[in-house]
Short mmCIF file of C-alpha atoms and ligand atoms in Angstrom, two decimals:
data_model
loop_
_atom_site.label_atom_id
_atom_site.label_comp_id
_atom_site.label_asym_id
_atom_site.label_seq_id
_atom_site.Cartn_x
_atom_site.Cartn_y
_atom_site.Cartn_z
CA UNK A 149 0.00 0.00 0.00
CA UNK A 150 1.39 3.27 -0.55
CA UNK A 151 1.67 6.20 2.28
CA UNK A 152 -0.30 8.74 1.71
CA UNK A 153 0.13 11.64 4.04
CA UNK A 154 -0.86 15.28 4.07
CA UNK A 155 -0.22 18.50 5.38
CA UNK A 156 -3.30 20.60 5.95
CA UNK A 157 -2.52 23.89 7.70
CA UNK A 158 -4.79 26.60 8.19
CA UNK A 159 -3.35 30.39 6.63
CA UNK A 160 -3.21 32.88 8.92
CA UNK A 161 -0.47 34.69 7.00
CA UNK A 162 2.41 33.68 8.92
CA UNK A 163 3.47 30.27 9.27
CA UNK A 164 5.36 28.82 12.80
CA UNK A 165 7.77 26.74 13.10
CA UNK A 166 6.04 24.37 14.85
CA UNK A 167 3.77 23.87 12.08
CA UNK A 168 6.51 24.01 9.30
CA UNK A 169 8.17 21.01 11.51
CA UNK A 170 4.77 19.47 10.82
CA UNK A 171 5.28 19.50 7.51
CA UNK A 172 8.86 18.60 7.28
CA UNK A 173 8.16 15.05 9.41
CA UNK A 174 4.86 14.47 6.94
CA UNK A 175 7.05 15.10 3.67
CA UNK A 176 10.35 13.09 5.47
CA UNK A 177 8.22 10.37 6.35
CA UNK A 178 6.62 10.11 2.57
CA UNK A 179 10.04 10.68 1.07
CA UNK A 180 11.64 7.74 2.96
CA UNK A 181 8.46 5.43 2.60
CA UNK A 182 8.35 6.35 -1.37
CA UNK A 183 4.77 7.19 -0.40
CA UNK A 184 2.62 10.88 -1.46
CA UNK A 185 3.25 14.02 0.60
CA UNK A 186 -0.04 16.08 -0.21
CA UNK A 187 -1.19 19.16 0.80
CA UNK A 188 -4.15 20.64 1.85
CA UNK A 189 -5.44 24.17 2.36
CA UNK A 190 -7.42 24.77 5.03
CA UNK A 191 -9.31 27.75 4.17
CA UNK A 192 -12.67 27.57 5.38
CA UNK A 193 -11.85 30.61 7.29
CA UNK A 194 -12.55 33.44 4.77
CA UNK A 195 -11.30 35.96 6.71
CA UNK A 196 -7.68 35.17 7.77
CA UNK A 197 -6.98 33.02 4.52
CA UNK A 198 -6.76 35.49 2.04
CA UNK A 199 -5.04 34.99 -1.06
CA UNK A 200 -1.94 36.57 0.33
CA UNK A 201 -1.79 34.09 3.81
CA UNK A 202 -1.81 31.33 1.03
CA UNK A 203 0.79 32.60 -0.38
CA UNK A 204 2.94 33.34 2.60
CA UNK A 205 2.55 29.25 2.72
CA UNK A 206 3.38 28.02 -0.59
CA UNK A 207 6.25 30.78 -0.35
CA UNK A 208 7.40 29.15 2.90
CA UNK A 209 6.83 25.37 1.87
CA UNK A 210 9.04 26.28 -1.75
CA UNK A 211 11.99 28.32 0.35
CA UNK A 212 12.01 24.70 2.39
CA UNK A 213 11.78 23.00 -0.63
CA UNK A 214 8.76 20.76 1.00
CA UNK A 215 7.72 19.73 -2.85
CA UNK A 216 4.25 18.26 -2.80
CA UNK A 217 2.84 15.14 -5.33
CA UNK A 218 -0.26 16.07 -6.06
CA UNK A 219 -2.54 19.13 -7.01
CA UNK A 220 -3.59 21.25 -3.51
CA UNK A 221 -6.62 20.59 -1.93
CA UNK A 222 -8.75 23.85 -1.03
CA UNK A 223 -10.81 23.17 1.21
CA UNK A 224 -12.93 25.78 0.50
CA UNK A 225 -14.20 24.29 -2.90
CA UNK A 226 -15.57 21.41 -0.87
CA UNK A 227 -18.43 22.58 0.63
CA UNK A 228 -21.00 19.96 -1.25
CA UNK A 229 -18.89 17.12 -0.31
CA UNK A 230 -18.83 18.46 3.07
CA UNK A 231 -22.96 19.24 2.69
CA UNK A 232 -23.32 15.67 1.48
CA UNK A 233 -21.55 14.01 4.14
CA UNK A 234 -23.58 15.88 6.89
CA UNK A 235 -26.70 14.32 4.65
CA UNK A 236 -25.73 10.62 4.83
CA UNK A 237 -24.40 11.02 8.57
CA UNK A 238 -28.20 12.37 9.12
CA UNK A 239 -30.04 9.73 7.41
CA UNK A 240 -27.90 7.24 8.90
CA UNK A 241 -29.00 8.45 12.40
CA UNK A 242 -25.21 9.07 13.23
CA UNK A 243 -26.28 13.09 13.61
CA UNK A 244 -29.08 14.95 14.42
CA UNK A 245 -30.38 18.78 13.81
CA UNK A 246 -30.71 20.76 16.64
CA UNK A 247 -30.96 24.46 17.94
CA UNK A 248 -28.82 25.63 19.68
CA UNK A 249 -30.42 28.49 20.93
CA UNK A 250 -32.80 30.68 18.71
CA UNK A 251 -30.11 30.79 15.57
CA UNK A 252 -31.59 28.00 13.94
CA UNK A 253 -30.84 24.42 13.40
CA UNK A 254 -27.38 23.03 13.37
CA UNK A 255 -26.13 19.70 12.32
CA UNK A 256 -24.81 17.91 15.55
CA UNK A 257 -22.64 14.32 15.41
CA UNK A 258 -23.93 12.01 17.97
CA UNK A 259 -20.65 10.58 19.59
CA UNK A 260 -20.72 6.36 19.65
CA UNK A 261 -21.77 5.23 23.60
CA UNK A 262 -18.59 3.65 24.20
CA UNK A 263 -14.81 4.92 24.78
CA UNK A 264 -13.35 6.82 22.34
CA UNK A 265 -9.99 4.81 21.64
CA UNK A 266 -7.56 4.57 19.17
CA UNK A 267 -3.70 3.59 18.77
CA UNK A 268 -0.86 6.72 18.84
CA UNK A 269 2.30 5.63 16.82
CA UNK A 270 4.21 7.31 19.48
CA UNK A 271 2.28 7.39 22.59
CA UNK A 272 0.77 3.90 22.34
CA UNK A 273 -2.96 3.46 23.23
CA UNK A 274 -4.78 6.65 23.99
CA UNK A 275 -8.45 6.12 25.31
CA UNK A 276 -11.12 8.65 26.79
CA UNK A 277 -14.57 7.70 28.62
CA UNK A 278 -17.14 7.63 27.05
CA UNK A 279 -18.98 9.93 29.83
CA UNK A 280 -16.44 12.42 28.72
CA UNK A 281 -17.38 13.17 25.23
CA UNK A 282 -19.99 14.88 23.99
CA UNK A 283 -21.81 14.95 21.02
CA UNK A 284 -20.49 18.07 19.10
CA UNK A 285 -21.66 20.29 15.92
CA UNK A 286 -20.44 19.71 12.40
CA UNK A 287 -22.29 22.13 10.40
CA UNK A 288 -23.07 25.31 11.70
CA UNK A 289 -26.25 27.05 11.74
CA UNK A 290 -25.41 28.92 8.77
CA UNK A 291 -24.93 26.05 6.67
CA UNK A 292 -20.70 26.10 7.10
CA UNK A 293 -19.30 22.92 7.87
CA UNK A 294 -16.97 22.96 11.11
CA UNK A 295 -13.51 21.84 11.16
CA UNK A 296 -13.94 18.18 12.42
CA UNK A 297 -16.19 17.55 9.44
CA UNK A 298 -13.94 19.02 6.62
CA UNK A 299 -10.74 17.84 8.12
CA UNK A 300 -12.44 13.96 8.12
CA UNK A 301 -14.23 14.29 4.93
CA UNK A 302 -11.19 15.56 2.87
CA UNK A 303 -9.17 12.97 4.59
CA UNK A 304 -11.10 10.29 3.32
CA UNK A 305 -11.13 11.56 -0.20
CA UNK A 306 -7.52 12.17 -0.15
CA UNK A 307 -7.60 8.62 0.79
CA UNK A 308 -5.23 9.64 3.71
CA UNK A 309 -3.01 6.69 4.92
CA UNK A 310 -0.90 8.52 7.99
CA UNK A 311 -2.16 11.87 10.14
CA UNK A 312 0.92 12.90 11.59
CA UNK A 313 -0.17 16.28 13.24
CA UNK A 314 0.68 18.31 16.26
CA UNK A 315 -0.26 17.03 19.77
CA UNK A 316 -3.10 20.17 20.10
CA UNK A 317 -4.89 17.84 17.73
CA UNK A 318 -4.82 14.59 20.20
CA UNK A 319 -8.62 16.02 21.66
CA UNK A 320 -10.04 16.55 17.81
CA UNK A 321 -9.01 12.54 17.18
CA UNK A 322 -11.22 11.03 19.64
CA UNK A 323 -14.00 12.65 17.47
CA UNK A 324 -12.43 12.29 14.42
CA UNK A 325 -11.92 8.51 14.30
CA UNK A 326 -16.26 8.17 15.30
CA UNK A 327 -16.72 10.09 12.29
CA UNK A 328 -14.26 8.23 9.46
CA UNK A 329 -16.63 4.95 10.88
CA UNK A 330 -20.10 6.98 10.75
CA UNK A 331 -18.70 7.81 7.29
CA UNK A 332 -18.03 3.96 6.68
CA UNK A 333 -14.13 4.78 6.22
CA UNK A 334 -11.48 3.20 8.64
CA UNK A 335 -9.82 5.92 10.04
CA UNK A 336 -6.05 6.70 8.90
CA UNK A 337 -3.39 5.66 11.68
CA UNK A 338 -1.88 9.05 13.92
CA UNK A 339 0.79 10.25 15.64
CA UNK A 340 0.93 13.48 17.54
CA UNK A 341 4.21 15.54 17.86
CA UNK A 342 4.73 17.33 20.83
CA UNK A 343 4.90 20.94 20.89
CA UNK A 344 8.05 23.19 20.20
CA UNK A 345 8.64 25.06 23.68
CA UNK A 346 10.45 27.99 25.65
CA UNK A 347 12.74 27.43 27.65
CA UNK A 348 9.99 27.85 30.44
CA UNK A 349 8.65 24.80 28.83
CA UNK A 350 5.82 26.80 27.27
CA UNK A 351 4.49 26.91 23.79
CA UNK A 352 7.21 28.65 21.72
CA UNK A 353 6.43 31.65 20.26
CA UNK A 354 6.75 34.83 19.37
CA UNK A 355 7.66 36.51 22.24
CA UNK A 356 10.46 34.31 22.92
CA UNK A 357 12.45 35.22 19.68
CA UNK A 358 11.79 34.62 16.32
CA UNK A 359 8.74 32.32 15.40
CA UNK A 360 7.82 32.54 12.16
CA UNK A 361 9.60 31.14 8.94
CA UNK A 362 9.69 34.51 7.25
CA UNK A 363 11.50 35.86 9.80
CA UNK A 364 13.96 33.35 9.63
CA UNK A 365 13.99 33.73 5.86
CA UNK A 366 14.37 37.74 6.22
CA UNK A 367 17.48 37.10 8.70
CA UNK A 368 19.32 35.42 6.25
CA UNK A 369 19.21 31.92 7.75
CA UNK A 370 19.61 29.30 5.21
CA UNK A 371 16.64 27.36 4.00
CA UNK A 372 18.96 23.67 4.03
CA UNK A 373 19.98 24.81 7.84
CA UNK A 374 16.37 25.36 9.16
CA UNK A 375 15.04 22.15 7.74
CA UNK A 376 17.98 20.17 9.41
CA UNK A 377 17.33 22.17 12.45
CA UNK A 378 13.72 21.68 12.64
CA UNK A 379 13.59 17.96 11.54
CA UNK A 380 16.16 17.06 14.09
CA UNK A 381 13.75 19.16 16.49
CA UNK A 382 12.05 16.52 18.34
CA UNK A 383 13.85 13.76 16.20
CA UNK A 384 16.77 12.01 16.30
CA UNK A 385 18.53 9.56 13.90
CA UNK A 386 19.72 7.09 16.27
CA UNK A 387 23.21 8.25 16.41
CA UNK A 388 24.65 11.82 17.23
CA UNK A 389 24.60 13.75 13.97
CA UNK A 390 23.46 16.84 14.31
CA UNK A 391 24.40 18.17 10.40
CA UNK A 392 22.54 15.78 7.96
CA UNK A 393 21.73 16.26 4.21
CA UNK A 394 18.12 16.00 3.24
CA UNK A 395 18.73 12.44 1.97
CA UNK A 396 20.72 11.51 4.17
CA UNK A 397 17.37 12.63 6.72
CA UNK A 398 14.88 10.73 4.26
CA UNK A 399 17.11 7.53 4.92
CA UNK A 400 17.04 7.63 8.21
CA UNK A 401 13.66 9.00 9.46
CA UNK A 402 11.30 7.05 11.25
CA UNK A 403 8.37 7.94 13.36
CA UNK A 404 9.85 5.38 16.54
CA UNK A 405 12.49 7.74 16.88
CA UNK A 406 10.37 11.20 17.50
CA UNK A 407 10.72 11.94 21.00
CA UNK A 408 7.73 11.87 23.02
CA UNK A 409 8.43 14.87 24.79
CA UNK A 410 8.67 18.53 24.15
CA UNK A 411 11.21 19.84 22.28
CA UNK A 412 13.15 22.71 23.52
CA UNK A 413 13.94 25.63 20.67
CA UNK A 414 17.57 26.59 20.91
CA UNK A 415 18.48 29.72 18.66
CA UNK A 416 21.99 29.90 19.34
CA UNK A 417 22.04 25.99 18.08
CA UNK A 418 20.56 27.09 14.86
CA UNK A 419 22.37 29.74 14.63
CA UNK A 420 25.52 27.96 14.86
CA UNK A 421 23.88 24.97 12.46
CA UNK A 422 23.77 27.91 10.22
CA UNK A 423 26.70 28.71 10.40
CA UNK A 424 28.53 25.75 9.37
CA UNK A 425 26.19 25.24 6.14
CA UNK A 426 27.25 29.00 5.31
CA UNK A 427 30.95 27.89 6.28
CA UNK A 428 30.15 25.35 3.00
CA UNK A 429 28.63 27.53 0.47
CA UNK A 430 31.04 28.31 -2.87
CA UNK A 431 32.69 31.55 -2.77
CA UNK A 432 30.23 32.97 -5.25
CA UNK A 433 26.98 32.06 -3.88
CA UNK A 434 28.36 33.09 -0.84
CA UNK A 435 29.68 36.54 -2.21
CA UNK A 436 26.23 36.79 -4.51
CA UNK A 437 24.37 36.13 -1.29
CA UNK A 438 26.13 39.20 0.87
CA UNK A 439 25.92 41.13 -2.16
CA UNK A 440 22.00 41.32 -1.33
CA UNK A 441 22.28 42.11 1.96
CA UNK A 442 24.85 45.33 1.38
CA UNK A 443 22.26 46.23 -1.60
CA UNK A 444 19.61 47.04 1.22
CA UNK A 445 22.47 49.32 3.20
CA UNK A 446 23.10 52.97 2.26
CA UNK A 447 26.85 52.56 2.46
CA UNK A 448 26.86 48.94 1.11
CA UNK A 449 25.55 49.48 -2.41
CA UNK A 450 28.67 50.94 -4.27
CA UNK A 451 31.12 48.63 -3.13
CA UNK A 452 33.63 47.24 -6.06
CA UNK A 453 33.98 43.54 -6.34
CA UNK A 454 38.06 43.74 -5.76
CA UNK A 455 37.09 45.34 -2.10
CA UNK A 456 34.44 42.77 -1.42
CA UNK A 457 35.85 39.76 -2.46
CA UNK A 458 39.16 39.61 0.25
CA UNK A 459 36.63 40.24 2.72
CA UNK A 460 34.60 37.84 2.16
CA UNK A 461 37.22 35.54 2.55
CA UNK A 462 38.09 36.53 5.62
CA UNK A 463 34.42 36.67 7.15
CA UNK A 464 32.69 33.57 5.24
CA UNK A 465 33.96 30.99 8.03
CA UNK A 466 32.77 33.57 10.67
CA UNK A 467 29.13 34.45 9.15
CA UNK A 468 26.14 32.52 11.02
CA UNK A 469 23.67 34.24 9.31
CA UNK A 470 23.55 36.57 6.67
CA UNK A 471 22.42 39.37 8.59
CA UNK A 472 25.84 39.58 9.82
CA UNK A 473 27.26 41.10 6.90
CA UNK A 474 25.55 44.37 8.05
CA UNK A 475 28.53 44.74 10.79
CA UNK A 476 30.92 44.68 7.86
CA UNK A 477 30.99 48.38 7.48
CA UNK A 478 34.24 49.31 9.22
CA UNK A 479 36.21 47.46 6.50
CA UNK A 480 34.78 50.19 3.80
CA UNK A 481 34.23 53.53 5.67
CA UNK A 482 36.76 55.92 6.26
CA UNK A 483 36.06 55.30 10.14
CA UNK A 484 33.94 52.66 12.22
CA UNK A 485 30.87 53.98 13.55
CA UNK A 486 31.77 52.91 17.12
CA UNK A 487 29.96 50.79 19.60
CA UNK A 488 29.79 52.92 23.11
CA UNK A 489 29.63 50.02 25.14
CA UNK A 490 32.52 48.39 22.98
CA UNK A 491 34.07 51.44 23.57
CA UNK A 492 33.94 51.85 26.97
CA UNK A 493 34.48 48.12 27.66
CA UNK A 494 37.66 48.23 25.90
CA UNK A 495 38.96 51.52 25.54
CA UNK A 496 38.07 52.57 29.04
CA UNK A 497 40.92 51.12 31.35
CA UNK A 498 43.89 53.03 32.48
CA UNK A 499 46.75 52.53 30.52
CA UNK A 500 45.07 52.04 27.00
CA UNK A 501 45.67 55.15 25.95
CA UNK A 502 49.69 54.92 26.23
CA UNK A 503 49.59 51.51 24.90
CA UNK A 504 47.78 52.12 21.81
CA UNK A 505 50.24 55.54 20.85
CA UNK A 506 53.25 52.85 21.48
CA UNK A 507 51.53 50.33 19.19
CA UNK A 508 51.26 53.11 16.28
CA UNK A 509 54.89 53.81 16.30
CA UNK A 510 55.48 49.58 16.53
CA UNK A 511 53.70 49.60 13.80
CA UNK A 512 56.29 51.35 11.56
CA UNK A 513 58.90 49.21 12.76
CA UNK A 514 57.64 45.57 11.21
CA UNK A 515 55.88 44.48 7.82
CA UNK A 516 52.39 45.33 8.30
CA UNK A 517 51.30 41.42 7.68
CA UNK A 518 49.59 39.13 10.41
CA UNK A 519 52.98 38.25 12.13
CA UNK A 520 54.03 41.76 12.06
CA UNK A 521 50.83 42.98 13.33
CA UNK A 522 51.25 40.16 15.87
CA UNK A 523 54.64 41.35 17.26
CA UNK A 524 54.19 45.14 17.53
CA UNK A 525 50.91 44.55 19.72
CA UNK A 526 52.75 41.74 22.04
CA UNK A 527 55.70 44.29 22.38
CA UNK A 528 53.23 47.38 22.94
CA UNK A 529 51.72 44.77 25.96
CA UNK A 530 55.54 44.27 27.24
CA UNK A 531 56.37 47.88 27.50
CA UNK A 532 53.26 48.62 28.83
CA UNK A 533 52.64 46.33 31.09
CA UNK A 534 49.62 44.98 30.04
CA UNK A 535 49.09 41.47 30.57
CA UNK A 536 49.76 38.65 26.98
CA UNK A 537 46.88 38.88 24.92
CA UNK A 538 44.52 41.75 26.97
CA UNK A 539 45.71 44.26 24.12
CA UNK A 540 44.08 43.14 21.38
CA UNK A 541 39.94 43.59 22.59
CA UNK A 542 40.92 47.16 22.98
CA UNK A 543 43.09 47.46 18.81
CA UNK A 544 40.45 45.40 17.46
CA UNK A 545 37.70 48.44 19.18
CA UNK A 546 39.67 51.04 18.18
CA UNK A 547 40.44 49.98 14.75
CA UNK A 548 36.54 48.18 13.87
CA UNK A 549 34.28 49.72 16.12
CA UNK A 550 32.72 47.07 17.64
CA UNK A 551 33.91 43.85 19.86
CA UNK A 552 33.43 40.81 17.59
CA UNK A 553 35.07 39.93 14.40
CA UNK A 554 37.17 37.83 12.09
CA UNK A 555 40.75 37.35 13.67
CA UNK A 556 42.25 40.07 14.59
CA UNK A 557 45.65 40.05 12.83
CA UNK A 558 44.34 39.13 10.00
CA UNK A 559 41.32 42.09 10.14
CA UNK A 560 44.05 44.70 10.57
CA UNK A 561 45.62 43.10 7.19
CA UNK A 562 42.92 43.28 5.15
CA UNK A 563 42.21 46.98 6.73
CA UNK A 564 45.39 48.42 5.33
CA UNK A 565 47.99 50.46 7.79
CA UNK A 566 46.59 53.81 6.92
CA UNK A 567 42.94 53.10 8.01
CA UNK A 568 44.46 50.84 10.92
CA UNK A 569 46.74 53.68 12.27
CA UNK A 570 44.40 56.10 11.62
CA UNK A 571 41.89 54.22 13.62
CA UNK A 572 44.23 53.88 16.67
CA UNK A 573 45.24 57.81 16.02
CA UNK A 574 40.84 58.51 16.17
CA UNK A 575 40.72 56.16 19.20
CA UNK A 576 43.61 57.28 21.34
CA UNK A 577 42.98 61.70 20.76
CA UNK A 578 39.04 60.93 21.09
CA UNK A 579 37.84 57.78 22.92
CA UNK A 580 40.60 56.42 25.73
CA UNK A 581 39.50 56.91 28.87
N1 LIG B 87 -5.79 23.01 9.80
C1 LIG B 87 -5.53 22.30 11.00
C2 LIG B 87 -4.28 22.89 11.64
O1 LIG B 87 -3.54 23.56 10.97
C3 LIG B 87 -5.47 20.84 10.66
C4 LIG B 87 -4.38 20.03 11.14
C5 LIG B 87 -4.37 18.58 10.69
O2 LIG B 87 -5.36 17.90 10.67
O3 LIG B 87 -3.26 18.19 10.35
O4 LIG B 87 -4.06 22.75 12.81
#
């Protein structure tokens, strides 16, 4: 039999991460079974699905390359199936009409008298009592079906094999599964992933950092990095790699080894994931890709390929995320625009000042390469007094701006002497303490 699974979000215009991961383990688990990843629009919601929330989607799903088999589903163009469904489920005696209070007559499912069970993949058997369901509506008043009856419905006729959905669904399956058999379908098998959480252990969203895949997109993380990030979110391949290729993920993914527990969201870890697929891009791509983000900057635009290129040699190891390449401005401008708490952090302290003038005239004495570079500072230390090594936060300040970088010697290379002594010249009449 072939696997036949779907992903059937809802637009609201922006599209979580927790959902996308959704997605990614439907699509993994088709790819590896050599089943049908499908996808389905859930738009019965007029309002917040407009044409442009369906595109955020299909924008999001192509970035990830999540490639679906078969034509979309809309849900929205289903209403008679959904109409004629509520019909057969009435004349079976499975529902009844009711109002609900003055607003007319709703279509209401009548829940089987027994326990509503049915078999997790991950969590084994999950059962409630049958005193604790109630029946509940399917079509509304005004004729619209409700989301129970659409999801089933389109299921069926999708001829769904696997719903692999988040865990917020595990209440909606106890009803679900009475309706596939009132419908005279057997009801697909499920698993339900647990949520992506805070630290706290709550529901990560956006207040705790970025949420949504367009942000990540806009930052400049890598599409290939996310979807490692994410499918490795709550899964694990058995072993302890952490970077994977996407076929390297279809091979190994299976649902047994999604944890059953929350998984925590670690920025800094995809950040850092990130990092090392940007380490791997070719020079070009890489170059190409910076190239857009110093388009978007006032002082970035202009810059001649024989400038940018040596510095993106130097920085491509160091980039995370592309966004970084904003903080590349003190190798172009005259001066850095400098960082005051940089500043005061490392051009604050007693002694700096003296240190720095000494360095200038060092400077002079030895080729201004990396090992040059090297010795004048650890001699300006010496003389000064200044403990091995505690020089160079307060050169690499005064001469960038700011207290992070590519290595230092190598920086002040690429800089040139006359913008690196002029730098120290700036920082020692203007910003020592
Ligand atoms: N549209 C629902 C959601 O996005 C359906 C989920 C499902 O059945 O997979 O939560």
């Amino acid at each position: 039999m072939i696997q036949r699974v779907r992903f059937a979000p809802s637009p609201t215009g922006s599209v979580h991460i927790g959902n996308m991961r959704v997605a990614i383990f439907n699509w993994l688990f088709a790819r590896h079974a050599g089943g049908r990843f499908l996808l389905r629009i859930e738009d019965t919601d007029r309002e917040r699905s407009t044409p442009e929330a369906i595109e955020t989607l299909l924008a999001a799903l192509r970035w990830l390359e999540l490639d679906w088999d078969e034509e979309p589903m809309y849900q929205s163009d289903r209403a008679n199936a959904h109409a004629e469904a509520a019909e057969r489920l009435l004349a079976a005696g499975a529902a009844y009409r009711e109002d609900k209070g003055g607003k007319g007559e709703c279509v209401v499912f009548r829940m089987p008298d027994e326990d509503a069970v049915f078999h997790d993949e991950l969590k084994g058997e999950l059962r409630k009592k049958s005193e604790d369901m109630a029946d509940f509506v399917i079509v509304r008043s005004n004729g619209a079906p409700v989301f129970h009856l659409a999801n089933v419905v389109d299921d069926i006729a999708m001829k769904i094999t696997h719903v692999l959905r988040g865990d917020d669904h595990i209440e909606n399956t106890y009803r679900h599964v009475a309706l596939f058999r009132a419908l005279g379908a057997e009801p697909p098998r499920y698993a339900h992933f647990p949520m992506i959480v805070n630290r706290q252990g709550k529901p990560y969203s956006k207040r705790d950092g970025d949420a949504f895949v367009g942000d990540f997109r806009e930052k400049g993380f890598r599409p290939d990095a996310l979807f490692n990030y994410l499918a490795l979110l709550g899964w694990s391949p058995g072993d302890d790699r952490e970077k994977m290729t996407r076929a390297e993920m279809v091979e190994a993914f299976s649902l047994d080894r999604v944890k059953n527990s929350p998984a925590q969201m670690d920025l800094q870890k995809l950040t850092h994931l990130n990092g090392l697929y940007v380490a791997e891009m070719p020079a070009e791509e890489f170059r190409a890709q910076a190239r857009a983000v110093l388009a978007d900057c006032a002082w970035g635009r202009d810059i001649p390929e024989a400038a940018l290129t040596p510095v993106c040699e130097l920085m491509q190891s160091r980039t995370k995320v592309f966004s970084d390449v904003v903080d590349w401005r003190y190798f172009f401008d005259a001066m850095p625009t400098y960082d005051e708490k940089a500043v005061r952090k490392g051009l604050g302290k007693d002694g700096v000042r003296a240190a720095l003038t000494r360095l200038i005239a060092l400077l002079e004495q030895y080729p201004f390469d990396e090992a040059g570079i090297e010795k004048a500072i650890r001699e300006a230390e010496r003389e000064a007094g200044i403990r091995e090594g505690k020089l160079n936060f307060a050169v690499r300040v005064a001469t960038t701006g700011i207290a992070t970088g590519a290595g230092l010697y190598e920086t002040l290379a690429l800089l040139g002497k006359d913008k690196t002594v002029a730098r120290l010249r700036h920082a020692t009449e203007h910003l020592c303490g």
